[in-house]
Short mmCIF file of C-alpha atoms in Angstrom, two decimals:
data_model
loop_
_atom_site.label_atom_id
_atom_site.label_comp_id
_atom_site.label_asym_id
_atom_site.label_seq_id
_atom_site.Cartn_x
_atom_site.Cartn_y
_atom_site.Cartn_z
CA UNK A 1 -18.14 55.10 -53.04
CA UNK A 2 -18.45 56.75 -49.69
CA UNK A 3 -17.71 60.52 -49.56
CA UNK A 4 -15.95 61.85 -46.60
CA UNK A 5 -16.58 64.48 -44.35
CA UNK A 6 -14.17 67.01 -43.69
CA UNK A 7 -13.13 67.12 -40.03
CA UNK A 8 -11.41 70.26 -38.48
CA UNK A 9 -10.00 71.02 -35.04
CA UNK A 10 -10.72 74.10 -34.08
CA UNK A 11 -8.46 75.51 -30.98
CA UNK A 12 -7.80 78.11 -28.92
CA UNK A 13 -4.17 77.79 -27.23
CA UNK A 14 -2.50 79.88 -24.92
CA UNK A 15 -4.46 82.32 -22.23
CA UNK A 16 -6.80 84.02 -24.45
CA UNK A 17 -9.99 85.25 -21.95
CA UNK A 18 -12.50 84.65 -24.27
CA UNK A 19 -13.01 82.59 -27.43
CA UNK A 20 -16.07 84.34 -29.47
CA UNK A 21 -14.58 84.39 -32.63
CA UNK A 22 -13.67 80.76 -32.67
CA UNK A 23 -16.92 80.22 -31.93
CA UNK A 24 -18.02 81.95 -34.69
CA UNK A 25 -15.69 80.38 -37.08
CA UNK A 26 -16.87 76.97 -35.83
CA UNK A 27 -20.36 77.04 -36.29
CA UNK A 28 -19.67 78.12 -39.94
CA UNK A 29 -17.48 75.46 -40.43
CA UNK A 30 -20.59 73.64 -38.87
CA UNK A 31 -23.04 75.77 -41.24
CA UNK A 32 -20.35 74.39 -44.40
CA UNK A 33 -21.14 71.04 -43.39
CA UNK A 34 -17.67 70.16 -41.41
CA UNK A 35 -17.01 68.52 -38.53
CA UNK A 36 -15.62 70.34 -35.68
CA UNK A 37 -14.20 69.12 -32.91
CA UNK A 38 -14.20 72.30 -30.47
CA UNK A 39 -12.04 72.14 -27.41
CA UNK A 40 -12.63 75.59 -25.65
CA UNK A 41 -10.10 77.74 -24.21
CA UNK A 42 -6.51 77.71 -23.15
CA UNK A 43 -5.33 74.34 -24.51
CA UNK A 44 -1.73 73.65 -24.08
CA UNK A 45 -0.20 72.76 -27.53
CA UNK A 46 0.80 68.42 -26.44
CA UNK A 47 -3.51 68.79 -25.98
CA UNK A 48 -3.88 70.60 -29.06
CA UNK A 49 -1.68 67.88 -30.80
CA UNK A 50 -3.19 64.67 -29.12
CA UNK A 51 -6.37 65.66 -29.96
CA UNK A 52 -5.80 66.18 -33.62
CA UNK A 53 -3.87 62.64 -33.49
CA UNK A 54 -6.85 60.89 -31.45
CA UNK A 55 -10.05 62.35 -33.77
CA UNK A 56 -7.88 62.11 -37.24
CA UNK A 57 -8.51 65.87 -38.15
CA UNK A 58 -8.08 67.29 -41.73
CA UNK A 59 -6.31 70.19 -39.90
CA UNK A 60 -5.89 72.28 -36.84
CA UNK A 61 -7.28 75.79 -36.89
CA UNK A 62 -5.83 78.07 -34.27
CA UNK A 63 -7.29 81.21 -32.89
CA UNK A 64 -4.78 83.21 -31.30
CA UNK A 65 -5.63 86.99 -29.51
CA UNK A 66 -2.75 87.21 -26.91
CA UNK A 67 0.04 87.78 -28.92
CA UNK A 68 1.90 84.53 -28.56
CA UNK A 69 0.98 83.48 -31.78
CA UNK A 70 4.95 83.55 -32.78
CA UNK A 71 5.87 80.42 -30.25
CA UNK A 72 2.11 78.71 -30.20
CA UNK A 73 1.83 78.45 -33.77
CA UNK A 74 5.29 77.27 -34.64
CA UNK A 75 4.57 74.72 -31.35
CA UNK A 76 1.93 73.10 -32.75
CA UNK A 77 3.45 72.38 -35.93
CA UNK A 78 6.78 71.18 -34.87
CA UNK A 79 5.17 68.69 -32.20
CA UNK A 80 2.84 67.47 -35.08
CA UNK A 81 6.06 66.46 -36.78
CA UNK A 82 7.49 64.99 -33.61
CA UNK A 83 4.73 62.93 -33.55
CA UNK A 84 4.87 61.48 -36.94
CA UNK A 85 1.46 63.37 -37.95
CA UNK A 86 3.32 66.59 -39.98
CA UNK A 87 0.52 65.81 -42.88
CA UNK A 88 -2.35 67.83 -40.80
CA UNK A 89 -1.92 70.99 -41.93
CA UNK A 90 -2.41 73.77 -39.53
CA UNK A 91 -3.56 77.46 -40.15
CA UNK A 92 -5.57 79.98 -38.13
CA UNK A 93 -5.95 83.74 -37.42
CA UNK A 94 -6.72 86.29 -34.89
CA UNK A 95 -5.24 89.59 -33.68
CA UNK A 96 -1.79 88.91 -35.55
CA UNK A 97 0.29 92.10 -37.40
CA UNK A 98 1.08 91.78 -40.80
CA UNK A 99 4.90 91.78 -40.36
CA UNK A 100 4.66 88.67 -38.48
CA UNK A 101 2.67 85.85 -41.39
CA UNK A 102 6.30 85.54 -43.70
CA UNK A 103 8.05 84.43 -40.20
CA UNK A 104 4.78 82.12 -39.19
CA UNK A 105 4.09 80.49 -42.93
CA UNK A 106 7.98 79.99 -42.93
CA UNK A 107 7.37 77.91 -39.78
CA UNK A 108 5.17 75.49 -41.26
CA UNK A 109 1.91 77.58 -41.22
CA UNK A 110 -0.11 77.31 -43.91
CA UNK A 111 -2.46 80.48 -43.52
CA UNK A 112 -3.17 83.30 -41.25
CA UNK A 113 -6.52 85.37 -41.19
CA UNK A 114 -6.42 88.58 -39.87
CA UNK A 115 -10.06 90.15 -38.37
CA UNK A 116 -12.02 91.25 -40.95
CA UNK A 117 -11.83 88.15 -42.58
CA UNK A 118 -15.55 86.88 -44.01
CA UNK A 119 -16.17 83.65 -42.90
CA UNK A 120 -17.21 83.01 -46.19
CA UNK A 121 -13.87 83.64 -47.09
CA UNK A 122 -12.10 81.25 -44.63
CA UNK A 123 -14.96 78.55 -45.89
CA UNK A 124 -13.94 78.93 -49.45
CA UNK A 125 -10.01 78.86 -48.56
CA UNK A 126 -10.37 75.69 -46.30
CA UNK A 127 -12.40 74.23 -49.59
CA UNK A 128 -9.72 75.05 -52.17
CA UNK A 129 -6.98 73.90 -49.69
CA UNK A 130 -7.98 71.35 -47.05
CA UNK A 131 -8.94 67.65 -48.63
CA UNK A 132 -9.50 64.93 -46.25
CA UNK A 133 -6.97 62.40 -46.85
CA UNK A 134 -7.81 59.84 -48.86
CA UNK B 1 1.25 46.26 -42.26
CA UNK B 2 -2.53 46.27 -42.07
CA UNK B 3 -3.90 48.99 -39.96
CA UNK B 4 -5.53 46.53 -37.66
CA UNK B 5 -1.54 44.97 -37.14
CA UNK B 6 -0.41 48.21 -36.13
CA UNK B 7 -3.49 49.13 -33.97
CA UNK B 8 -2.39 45.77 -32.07
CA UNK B 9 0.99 46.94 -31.80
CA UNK B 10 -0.31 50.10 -30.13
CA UNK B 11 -0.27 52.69 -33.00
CA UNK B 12 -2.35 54.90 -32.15
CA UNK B 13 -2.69 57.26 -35.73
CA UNK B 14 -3.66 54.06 -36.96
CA UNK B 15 -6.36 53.42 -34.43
CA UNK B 16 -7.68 56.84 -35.43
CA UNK B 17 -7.77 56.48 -39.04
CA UNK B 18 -9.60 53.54 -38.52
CA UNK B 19 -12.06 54.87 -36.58
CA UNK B 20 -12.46 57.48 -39.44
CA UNK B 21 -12.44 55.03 -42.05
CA UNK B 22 -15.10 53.61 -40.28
CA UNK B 23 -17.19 56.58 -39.53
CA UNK B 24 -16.81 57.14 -43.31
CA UNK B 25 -18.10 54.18 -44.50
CA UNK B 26 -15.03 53.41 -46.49
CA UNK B 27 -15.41 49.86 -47.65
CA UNK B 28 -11.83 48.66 -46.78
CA UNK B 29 -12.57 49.17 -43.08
CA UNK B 30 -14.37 45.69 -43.07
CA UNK B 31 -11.61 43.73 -43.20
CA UNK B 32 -10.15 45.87 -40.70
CA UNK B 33 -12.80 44.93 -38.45
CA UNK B 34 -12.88 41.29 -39.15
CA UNK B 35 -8.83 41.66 -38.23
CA UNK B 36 -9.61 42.81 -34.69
CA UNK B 37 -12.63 40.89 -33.55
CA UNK B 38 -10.91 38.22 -32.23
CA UNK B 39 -9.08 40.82 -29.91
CA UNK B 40 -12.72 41.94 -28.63
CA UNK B 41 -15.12 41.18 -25.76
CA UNK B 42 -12.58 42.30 -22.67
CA UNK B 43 -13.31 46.02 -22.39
CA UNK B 44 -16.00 46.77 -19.71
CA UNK B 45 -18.64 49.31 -21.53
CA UNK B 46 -20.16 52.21 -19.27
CA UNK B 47 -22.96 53.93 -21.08
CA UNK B 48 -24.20 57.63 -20.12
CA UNK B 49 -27.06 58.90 -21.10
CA UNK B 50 -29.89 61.87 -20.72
CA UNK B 51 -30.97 64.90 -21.18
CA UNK B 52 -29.15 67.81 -23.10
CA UNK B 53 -27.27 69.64 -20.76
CA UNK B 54 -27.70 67.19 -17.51
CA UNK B 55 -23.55 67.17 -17.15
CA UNK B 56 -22.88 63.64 -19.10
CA UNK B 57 -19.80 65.45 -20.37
CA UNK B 58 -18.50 66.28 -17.08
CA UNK B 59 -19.60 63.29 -15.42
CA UNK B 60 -17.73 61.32 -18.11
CA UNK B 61 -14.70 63.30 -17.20
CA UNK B 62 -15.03 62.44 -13.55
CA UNK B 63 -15.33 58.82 -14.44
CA UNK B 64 -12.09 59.37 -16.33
CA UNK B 65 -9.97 60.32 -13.43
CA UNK B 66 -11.69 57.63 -10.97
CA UNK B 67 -10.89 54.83 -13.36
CA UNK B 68 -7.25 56.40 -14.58
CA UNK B 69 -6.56 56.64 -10.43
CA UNK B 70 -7.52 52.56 -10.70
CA UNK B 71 -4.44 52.27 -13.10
CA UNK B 72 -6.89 51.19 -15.65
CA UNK B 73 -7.11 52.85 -19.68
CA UNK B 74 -9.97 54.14 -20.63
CA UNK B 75 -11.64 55.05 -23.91
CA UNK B 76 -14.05 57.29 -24.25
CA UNK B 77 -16.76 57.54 -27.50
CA UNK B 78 -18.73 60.92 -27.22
CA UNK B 79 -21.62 61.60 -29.67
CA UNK B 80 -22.96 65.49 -30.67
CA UNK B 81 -25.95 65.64 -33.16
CA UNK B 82 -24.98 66.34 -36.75
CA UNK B 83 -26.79 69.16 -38.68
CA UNK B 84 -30.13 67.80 -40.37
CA UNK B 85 -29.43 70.39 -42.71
CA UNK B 86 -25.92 70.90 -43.30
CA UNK B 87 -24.57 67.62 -42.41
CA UNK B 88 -21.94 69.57 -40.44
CA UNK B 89 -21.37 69.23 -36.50
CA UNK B 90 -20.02 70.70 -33.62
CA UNK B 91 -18.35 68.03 -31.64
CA UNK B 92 -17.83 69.62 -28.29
CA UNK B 93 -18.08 67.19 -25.55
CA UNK B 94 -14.23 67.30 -24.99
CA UNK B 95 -14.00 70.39 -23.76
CA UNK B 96 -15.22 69.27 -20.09
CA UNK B 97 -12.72 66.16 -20.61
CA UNK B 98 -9.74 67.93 -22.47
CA UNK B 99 -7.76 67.48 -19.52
CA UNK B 100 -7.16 64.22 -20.25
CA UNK B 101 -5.85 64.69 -23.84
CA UNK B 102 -2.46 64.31 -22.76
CA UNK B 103 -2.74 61.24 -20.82
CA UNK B 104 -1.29 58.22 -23.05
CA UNK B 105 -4.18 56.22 -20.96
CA UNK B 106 -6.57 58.04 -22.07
CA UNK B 107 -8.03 58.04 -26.11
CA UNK B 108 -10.92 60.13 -26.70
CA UNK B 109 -13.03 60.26 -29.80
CA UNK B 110 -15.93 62.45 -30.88
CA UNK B 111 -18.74 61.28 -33.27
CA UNK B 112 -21.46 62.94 -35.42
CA UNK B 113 -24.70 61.35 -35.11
CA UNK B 114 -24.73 61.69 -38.93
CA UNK B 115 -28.47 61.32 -39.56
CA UNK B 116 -28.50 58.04 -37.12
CA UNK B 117 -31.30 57.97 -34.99
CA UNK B 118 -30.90 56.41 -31.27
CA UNK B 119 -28.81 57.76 -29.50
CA UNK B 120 -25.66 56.94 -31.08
CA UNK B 121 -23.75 56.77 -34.29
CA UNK B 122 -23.65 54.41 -37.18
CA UNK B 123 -20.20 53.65 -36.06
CA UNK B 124 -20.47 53.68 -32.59
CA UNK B 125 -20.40 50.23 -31.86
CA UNK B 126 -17.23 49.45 -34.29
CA UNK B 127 -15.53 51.95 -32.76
CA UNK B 128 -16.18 50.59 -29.00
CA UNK B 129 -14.61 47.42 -30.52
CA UNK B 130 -11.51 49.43 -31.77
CA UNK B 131 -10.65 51.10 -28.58
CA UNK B 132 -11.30 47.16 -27.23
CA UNK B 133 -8.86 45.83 -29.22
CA UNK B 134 -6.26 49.12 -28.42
CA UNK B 135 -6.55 47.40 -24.76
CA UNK B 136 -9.06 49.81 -22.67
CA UNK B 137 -9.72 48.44 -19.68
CA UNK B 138 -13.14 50.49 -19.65
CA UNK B 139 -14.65 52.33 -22.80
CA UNK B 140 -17.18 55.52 -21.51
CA UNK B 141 -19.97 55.79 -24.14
CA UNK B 142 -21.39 59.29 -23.99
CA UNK B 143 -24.68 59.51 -26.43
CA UNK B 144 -26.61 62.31 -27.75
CA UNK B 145 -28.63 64.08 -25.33
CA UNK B 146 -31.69 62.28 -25.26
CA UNK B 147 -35.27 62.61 -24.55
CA UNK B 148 -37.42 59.58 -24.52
CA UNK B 149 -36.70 57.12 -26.72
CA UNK B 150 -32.75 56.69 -27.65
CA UNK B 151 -32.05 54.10 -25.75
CA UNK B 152 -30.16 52.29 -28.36
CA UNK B 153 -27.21 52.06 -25.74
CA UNK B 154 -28.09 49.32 -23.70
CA UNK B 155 -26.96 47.37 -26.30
CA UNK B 156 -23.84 49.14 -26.74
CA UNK B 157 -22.67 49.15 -23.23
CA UNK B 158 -22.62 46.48 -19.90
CA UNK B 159 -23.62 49.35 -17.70
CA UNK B 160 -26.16 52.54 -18.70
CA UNK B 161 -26.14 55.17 -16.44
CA UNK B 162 -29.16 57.42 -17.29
CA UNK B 163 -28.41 61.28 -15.94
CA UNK B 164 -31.35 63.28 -15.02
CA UNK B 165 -31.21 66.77 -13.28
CA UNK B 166 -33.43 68.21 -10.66
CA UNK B 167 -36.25 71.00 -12.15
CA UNK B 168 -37.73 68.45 -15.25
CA UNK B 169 -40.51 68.12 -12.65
CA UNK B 170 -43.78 66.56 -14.38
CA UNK B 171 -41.33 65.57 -17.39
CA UNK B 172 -40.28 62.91 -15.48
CA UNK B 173 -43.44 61.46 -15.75
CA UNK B 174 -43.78 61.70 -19.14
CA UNK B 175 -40.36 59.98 -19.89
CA UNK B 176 -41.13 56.62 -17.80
CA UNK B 177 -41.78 55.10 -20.62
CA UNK B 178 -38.38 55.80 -22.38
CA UNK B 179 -34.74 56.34 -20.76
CA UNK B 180 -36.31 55.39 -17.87
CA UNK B 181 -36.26 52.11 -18.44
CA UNK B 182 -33.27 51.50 -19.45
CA UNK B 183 -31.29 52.67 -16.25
CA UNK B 184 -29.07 50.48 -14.26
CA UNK B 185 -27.74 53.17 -12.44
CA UNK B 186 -29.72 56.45 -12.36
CA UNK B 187 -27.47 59.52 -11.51
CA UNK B 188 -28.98 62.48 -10.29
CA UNK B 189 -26.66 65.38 -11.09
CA UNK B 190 -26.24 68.71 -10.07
CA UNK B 191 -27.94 67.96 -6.91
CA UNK B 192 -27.00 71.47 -5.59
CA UNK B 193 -29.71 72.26 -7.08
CA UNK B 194 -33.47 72.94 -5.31
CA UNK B 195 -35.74 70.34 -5.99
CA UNK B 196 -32.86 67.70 -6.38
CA UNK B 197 -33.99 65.55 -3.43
CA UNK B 198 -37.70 65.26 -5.05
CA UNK B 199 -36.41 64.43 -8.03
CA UNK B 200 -34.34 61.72 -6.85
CA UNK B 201 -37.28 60.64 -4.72
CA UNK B 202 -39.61 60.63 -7.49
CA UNK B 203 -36.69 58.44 -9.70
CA UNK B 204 -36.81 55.67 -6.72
CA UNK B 205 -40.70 55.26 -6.75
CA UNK B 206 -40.39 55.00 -10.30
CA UNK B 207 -37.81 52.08 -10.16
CA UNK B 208 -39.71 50.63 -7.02
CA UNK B 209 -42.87 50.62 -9.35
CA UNK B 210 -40.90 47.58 -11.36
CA UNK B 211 -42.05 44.04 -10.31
CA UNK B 212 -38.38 42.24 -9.51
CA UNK B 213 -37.60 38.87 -8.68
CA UNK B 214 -35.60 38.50 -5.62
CA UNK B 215 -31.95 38.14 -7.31
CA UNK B 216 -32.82 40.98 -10.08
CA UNK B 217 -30.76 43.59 -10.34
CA UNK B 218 -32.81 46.82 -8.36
CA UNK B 219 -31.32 49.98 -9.81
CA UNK B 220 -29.67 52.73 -7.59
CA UNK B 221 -30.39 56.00 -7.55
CA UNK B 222 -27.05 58.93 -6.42
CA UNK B 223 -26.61 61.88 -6.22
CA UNK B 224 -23.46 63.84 -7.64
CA UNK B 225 -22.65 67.18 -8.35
CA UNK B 226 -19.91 66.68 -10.84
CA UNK B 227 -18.71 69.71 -10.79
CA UNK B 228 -17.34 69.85 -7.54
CA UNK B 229 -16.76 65.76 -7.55
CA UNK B 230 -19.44 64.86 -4.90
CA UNK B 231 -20.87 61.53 -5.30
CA UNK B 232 -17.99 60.19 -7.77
CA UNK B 233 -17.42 57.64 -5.29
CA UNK B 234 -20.40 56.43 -4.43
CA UNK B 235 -21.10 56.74 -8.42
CA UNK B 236 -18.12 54.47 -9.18
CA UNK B 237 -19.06 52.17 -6.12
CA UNK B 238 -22.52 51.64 -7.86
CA UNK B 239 -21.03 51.09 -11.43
CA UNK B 240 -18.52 47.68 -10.14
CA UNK B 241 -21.62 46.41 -7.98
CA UNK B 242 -23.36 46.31 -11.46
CA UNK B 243 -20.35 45.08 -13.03
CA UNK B 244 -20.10 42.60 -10.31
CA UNK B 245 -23.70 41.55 -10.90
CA UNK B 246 -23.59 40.15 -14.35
CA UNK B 247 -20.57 38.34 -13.51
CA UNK B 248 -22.60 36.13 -11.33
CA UNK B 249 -24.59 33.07 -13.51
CA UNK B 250 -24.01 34.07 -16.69
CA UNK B 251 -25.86 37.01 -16.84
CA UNK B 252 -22.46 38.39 -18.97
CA UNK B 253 -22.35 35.77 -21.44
CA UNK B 254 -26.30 36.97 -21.95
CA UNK B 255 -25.60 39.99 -22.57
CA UNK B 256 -22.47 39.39 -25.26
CA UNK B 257 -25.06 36.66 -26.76
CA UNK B 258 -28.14 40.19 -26.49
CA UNK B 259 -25.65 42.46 -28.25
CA UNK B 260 -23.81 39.98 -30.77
CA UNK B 261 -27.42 38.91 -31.89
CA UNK B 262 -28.52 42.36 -32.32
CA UNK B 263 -25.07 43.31 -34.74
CA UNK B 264 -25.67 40.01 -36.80
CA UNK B 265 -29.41 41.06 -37.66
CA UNK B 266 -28.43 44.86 -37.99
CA UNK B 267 -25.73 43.83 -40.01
CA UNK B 268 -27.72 41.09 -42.27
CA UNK B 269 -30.58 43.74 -42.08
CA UNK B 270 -28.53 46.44 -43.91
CA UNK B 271 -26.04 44.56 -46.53
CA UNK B 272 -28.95 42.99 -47.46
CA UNK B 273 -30.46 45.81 -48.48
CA UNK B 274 -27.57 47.47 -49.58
CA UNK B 275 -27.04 44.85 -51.98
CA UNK B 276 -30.46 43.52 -53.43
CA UNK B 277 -31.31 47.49 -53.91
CA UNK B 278 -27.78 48.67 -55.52
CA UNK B 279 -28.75 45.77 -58.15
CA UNK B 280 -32.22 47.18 -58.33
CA UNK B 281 -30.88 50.81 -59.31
CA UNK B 282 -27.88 49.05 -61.68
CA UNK B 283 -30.79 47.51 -63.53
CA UNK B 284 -32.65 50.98 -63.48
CA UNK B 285 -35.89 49.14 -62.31
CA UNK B 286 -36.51 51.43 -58.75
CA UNK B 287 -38.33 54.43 -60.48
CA UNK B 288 -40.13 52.10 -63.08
CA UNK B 289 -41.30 50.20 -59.92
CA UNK B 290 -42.19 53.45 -57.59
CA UNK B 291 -44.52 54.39 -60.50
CA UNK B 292 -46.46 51.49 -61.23
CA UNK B 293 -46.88 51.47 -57.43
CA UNK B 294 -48.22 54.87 -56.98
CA UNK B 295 -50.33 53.77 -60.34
CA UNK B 296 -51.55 50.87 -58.47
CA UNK B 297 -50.53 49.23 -61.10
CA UNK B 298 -48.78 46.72 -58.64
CA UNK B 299 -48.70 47.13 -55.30
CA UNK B 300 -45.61 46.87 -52.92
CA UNK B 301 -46.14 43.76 -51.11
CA UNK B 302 -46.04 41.88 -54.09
CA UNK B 303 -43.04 43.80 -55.71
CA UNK B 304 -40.93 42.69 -52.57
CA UNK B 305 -42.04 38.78 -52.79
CA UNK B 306 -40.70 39.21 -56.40
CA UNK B 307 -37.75 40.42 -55.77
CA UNK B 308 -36.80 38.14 -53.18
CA UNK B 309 -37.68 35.30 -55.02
CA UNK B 310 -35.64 36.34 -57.68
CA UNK B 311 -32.26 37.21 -55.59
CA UNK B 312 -32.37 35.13 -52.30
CA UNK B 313 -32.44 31.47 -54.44
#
């Protein structure tokens, strides 16, 4: 039987200037033996969405730094579910306060990493919790 | 409903799952495939190829727009190496086309080379049928970057545009025996550049070298800075007189008869192998074998006559 490989979208929404840390993230996702489909900087969330729908993505992973993270997040999973495709799961991190994860996991979030975060550590999370679908 | 029933019906989840089921090798995807064959052969197939870095990515987006502004759908298949090591990829070619991501005309899909050598993917060619049958007027085929030797996509698409960039200098000299061939439209891109009018210069000689016969297709060489858009037109002009080409005395129906020949044997090639050596390893006879061969206790000519005497009756 064929084994799958797990593929990820990694995006950066919104009008972040620069998108190092995605980068990061994505070539150990890369290193972990993932697929990433990288889209660079300041997608809109219906681009975000199409392009998780067009390359069949395990789930989205959002990097947020400007502080919108409140409406982008909660964007990109409601127009998932408008869309019929509410199974990808979507999680992310970047410069987001504490206070804020309850409200954005409430949304339909599944996790937030805040910097600081090993990569190691988002590697073995996305292993424990993202399967590609069967 | 079958996935290949609601792919017909314009579902486009379904479409990509397919193409992932596909990519993955799942075994149900066959009869997916066999499903949507029938709705196959319409699409017109642009290949672009070259070097890492020569702007295929940017040129595909261009193409994009000037085919879109045609009122035509387009597909797009865009191939990144996969890891040797990790089997992991970065698939990145969509962020020069991204743009387009919300365009229902548009359907974009990135591959992993997954260990296939070439220029393309395992899957590539399925999937150019898939985004047939989903009703693209014109499916972009953006492979690897290559050096000298992928040129596995002249099989894979009508039209190959090979992209070169000024500054490779003497390298183009040592390619002519690869991509070089397989142009039938060389692009010459970022042509802002110094040295761009040499290298185009040197690109024409090269295709003037070619004995032609009168009627044989003489490939063009243009210049584009994609960038900026310069030479699209000219570009696209080049592209339909190609297209227009091998709809004259059945150079098309050659071509189908080139590329269906070459899927049969691949095909045959590979489930017969599949098969004959998955009942090799079910009988546990592969390592008894490899060791009386490096014995020289038989040697592997005759091992193979065996074995296809004894399965192929």
């Amino acid at each position: 039987m064929a084994e799958r490989t797990l593929r990820l979208l990694v995006a950066k929404p919104g009008l972040d200037g620069h998108d190092r840390g995605a980068k990061i993230v994505a070539r150990a996702f890369r290193d972990a033996g993932f697929e990433v489909i990288y889209t660079g900087l300041r997608q809109t969330p219906e681009q975000i969405v199409n392009t998780a729908i067009q390359e069949d993505v395990d789930a989205v992973t959002l990097s947020i730094l400007s502080g919108a993270h409140n409406t982008l997040f909660p964007r990109v999973v409601d127009l998932l579910r408008e869309k019929g495709a509410g199974d990808i799961p979507v999680f992310g991190g970047g410069i987001i306060p504490e206070d804020d994860i309850p409200g954005l996991k409430q949304a339909g979030v599944m996790e937030i990493f805040t910097p600081g975060t090993s990569t190691e550590a988002i590697i073995q999370w996305v292993k424990e919790n993202i399967r590609p679908h069967a | 409903m079958s996935l290949a029933e609601r792919i017909l019906q314009g579902d486009i989840r379904a479409a990509a799952r397919l193409m992932r089921d596909v990519d993955d090798a799942m075994p149900g995807a066959v009869d997916e495939l066999k499903q949507l064959y029938p709705h196959t052969g319409k699409a017109f197939v642009i290949g672009v190829t070259g070097p890492p870095g020569a702007g295929k990515s940017t040129l595909t987006d261009k193409l994009i727009e000037a085919y879109r502004n045609k009122g035509l759908q387009v597909g797009v298949v865009a191939i990144d190496p996969t890891s040797p090591f990790s089997g992991g990829a970065i698939l990145g070619d969509r962020i020069r086309m991204n743009r387009h991501a919300t365009d229902p005309g548009v359907f974009i899909r990135s591959l992993g080379t997954r260990g296939h050598l070439g220029g393309l993917s395992n899957s590539a060619n399925d999937i150019v049928h898939i985004l047939d049958a989903m009703g693209k007027d014109v499916i972009i085929v953006e492979t690897v970057g290559v050096g000298q030797d992928e040129v596995e996509i002249v099989r894979t698409a009508h039209t190959t545009l090979v992209v070169m960039v000024p500054g490779l200098g003497d390298d183009i000299q040592a390619i002519k025996a690869g991509i070089l061939e397989i142009g039938d439209v060389f692009v010459v891109n970022k042509a802002d550049r110094p040295d761009a009018e040499r290298t185009a210069r040197e690109l024409c000689m090269m295709v003037d070298m070619k004995e032609r016969s009168a009627d044989e297709w003489q490939p063009p060489v243009v210049m584009t800075v994609a960038q900026k858009n310069d030479g699209l037109g000219s570009l696209v002009d080049k592209i339909e007189e190609h297209r227009a080409y091998l709809r004259v005395g059945g150079r098309l129906q050659g071509h189908e008869e080139d590329k269906s020949r070459q899927r049969f044997t691949d095909l045959l090639k590979e489930r017969l192998f599949t098969q004959v050596f998955a009942r090799l390893e079910a009988e546990g006879r592969v390592e008894t074998l490899v060791r009386a061969m490096a014995r020289r206790d038989l040697d592997p000519y005759t091992v193979v006559e065996e074995i296809l005497r004894a399965h192929l009756r």
